[in-house]
XYZ file of C-alpha atoms in Angstrom:
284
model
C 14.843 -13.019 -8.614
C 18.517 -12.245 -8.504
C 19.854 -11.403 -5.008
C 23.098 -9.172 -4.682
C 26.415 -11.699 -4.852
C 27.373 -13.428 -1.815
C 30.526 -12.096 -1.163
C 28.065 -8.675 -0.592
C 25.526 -10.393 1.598
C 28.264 -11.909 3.785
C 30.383 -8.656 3.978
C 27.004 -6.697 5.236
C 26.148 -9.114 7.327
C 29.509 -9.818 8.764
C 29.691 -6.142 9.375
C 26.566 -5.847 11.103
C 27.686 -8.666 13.576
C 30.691 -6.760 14.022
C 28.984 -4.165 15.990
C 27.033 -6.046 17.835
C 30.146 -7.864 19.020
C 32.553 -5.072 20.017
C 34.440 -4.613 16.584
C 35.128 -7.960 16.066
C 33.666 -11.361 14.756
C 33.973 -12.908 18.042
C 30.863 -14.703 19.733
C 32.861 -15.234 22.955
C 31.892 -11.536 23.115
C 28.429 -12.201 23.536
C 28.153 -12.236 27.190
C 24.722 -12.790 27.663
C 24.541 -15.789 25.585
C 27.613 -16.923 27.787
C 25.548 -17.312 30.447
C 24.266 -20.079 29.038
C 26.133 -23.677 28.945
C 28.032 -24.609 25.884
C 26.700 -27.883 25.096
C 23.098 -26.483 25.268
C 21.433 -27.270 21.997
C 17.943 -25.636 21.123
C 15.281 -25.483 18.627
C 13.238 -22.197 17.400
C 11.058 -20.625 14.862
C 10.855 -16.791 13.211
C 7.043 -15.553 12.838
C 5.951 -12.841 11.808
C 3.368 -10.775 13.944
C 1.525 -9.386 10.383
C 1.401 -9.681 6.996
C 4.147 -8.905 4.632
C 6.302 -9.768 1.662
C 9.251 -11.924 2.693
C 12.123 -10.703 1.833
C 16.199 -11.572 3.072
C 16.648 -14.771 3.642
C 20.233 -15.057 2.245
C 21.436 -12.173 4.485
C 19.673 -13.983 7.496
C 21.279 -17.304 6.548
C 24.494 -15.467 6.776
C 24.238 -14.139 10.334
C 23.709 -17.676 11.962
C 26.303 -19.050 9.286
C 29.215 -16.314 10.651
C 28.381 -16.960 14.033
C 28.059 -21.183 13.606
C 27.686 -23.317 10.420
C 26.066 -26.002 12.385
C 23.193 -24.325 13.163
C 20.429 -25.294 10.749
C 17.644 -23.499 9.090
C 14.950 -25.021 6.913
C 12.808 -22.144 5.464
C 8.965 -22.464 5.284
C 8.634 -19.590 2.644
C 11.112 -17.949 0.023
C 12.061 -13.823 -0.936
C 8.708 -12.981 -2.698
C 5.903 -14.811 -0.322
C 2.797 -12.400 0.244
C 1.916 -14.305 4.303
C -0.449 -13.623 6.364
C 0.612 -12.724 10.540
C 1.714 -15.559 12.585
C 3.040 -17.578 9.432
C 6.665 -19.322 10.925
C 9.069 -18.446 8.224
C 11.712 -20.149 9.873
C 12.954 -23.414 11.718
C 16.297 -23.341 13.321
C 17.803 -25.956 15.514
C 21.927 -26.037 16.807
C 23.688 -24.414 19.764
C 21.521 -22.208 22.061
C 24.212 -19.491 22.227
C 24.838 -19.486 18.794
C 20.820 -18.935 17.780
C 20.797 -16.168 20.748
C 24.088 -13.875 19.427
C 22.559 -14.184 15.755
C 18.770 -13.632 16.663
C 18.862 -9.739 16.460
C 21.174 -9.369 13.181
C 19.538 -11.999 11.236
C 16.123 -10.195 12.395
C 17.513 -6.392 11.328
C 17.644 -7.680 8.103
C 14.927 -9.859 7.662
C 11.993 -7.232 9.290
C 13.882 -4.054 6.824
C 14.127 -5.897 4.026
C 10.946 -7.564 4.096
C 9.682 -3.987 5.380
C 10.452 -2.602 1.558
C 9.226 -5.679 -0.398
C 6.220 -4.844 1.255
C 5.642 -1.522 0.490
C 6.657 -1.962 -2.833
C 3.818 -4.512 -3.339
C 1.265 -2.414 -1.464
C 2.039 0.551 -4.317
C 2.471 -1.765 -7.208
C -1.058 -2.951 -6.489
C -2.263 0.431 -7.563
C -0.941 -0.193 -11.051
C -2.340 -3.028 -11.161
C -3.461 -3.908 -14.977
C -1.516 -0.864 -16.652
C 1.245 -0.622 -18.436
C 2.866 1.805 -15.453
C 5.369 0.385 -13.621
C 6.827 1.223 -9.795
C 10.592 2.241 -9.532
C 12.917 3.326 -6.858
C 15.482 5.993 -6.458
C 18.665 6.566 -4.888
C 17.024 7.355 -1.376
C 18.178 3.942 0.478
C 19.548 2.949 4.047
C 23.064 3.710 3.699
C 25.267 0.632 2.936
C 21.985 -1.281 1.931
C 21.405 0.102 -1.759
C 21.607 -3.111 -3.640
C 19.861 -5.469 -0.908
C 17.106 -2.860 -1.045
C 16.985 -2.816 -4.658
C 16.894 -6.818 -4.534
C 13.614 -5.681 -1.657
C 11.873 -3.882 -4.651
C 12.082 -6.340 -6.994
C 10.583 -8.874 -4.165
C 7.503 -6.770 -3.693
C 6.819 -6.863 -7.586
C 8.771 -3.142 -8.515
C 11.398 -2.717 -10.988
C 14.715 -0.685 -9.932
C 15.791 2.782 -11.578
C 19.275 3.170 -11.901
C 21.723 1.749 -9.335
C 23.585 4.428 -8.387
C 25.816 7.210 -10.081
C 27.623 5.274 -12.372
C 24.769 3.361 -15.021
C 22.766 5.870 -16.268
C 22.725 10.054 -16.387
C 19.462 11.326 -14.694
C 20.402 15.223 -15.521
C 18.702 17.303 -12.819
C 18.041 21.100 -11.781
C 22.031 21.598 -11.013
C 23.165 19.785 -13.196
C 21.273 21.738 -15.811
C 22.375 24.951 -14.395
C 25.902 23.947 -13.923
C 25.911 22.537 -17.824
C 24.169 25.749 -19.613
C 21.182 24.285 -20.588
C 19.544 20.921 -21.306
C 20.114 20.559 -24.774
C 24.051 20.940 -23.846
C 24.001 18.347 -21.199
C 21.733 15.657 -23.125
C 24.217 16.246 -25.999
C 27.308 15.458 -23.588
C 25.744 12.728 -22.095
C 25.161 11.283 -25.139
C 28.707 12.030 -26.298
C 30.805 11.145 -23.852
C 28.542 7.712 -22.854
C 27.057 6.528 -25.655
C 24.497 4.298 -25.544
C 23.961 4.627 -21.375
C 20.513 5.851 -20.754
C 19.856 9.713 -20.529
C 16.966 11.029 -18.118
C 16.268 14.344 -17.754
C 14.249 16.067 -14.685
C 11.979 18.801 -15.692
C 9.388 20.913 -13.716
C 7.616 22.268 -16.239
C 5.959 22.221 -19.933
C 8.762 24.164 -21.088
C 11.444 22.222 -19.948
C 9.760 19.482 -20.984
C 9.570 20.319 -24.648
C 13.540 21.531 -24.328
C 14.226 17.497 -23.030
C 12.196 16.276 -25.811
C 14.280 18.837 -28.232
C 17.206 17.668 -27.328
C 16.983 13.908 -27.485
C 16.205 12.574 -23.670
C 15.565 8.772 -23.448
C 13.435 9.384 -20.123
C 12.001 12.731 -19.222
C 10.946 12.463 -15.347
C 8.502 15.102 -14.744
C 8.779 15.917 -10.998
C 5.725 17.431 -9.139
C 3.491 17.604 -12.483
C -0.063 17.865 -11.803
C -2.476 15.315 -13.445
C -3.507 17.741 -16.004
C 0.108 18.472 -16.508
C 1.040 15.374 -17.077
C -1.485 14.576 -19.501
C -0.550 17.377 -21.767
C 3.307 16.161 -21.356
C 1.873 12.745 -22.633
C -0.447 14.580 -25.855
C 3.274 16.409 -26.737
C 5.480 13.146 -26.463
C 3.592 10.918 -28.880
C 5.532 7.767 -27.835
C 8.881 9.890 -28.544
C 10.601 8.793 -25.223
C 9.899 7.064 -21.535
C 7.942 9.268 -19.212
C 8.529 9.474 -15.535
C 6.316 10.869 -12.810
C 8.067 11.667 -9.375
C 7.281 14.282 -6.897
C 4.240 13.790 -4.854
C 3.117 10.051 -5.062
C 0.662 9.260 -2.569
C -1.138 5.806 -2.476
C -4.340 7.720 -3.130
C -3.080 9.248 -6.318
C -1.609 6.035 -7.817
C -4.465 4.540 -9.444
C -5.300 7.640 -11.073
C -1.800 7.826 -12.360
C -1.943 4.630 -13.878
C -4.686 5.816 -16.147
C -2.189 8.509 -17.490
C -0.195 6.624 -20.156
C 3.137 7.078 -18.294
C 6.039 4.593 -18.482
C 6.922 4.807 -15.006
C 6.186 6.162 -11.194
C 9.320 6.352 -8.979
C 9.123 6.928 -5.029
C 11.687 7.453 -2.563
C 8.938 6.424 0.121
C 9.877 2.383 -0.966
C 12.961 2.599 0.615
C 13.114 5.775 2.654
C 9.277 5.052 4.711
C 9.934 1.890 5.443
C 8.196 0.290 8.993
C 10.281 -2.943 9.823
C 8.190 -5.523 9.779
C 7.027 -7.162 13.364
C 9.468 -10.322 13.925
C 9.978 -12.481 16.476
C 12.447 -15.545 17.689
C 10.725 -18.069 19.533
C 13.070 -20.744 21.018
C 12.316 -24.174 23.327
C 15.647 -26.361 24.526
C 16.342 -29.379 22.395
């Protein structure tokens, strides 16, 4: 799995220490950890309290790296692990203070992250055996989009588009705003050629106006089963189908059985618990 660059991990994480430290990359601002003598070395471990999908352990690396390269970390598990509660992920060994100012950045991103692998993997294991596949959507922590997206692919999804720029995914206002959906599939397709062209549609009608005019995906947001099914009967393989709208862990399975391409949910990024992490350290 392909994590975001590392000039993007360390700029995240660098600006996540930043406000723990009082707008600057300082550790002398830590003055708690101060408390404690300089030449006090330590050991300590990161468990998790339940299961989960691991997931950001390169922006982890990062916070203890910003704050002091000496400190050491040999992992126990990599991005992707399914483990059960009380599995250490972690051993860490250096300066005391430097382990202390790190501890709660390194954890932020380690419990969200590994918060949206796993519920990706607890939805993907719905589709489990069908051709269906679990995507995202735009609907990520602010300023975390592509370390998110990395999240998905950890818990066994696949992303949609990044963001604004790779793909058109024409909806309601857009439609409006356009004139109609055969006008905006035809100037997506002109001015972009060859970039992927969705098309929302809430109805049968709409549908058959997206499939009219050429869409390579036609997401069909809050269909009904039965809806769906007849939007599958019209399509006859002629383009990717999308269901969004309405996707509840109890309605996945039967999904699955639907012959659709794809199911994408805000709720793998957006309903998100952080996962239950803690720092245990002894004195070297």
């Amino acid at each position: 799995m392909t994590s975001p660059d590392m000039q993007s991990i360390r700029e995240q994480v660098s600006n996540a220490l930043v406000e723990d430290l009082g707008g600057e990359l300082n550790a002398a601002n830590d003055i708690t950890a101060n408390l404690i003598d300089e030449s006090v070395t330590a050991k300590a471990t990161i468990i998790t309290r339940e299961p989960c999908v691991v997931c950001g352990i390169a922006w982890a690396n990062q916070a203890f790296a910003l704050i002091d390269e000496s400190v050491s970390l040999t992992w126990h598990v990599k991005d992707g692990d399914k483990v059960e509660a009380d599995t250490v992920l972690v051993s860490l060994e250096g300066s005391a203070r430097a382990i202390l100012t790190a501890e709660r950045t390194a954890l932020n991103f380690l419990q969200t992250l590994s918060a949206t692998a796993s519920m990706t993997a607890f939805y993907a294991k719905f589709l489990a055996g069908s051709n269906t596949k679990i995507l995202d959507t735009r609907k990520t922590l602010p300023g975390l989009r592509y370390a998110q997206k990395y999240a998905v692919r950890c818990g066994g999804g696949q992303n949609h588009r990044v963001g604004l720029f790779d793909a058109f995914l024409i909806k309601e206002n857009h439609i409006f705003s356009c004139g109609n959906i055969e006008k905006a599939v035809s100037r997506a397709k002109t001015m972009m050629p060859g970039k992927p062209v969705e098309v929302e549609v809430e109805n049968l009608a709409e549908f058959k106006q997206a499939l009219s005019a050429g869409a390579d995906i036609v997401m069909l947001d809050n269909f009904s089963n039965e809806q769906i099914q007849q939007a599958v009967a019209l399509n006859k393989g002629q383009c990717k189908l999308e269901v969004s709208g309405n996707i509840t862990d109890e309605r996945l399975a039967s999904l699955a059985q639907l012959g659709v391409d794809y199911i994408s949910s805000g709720a793998l990024t957006k309903h998100v618990q952080a996962i239950d992490l803690s720092l245990r350290i002894t004195l070297s």
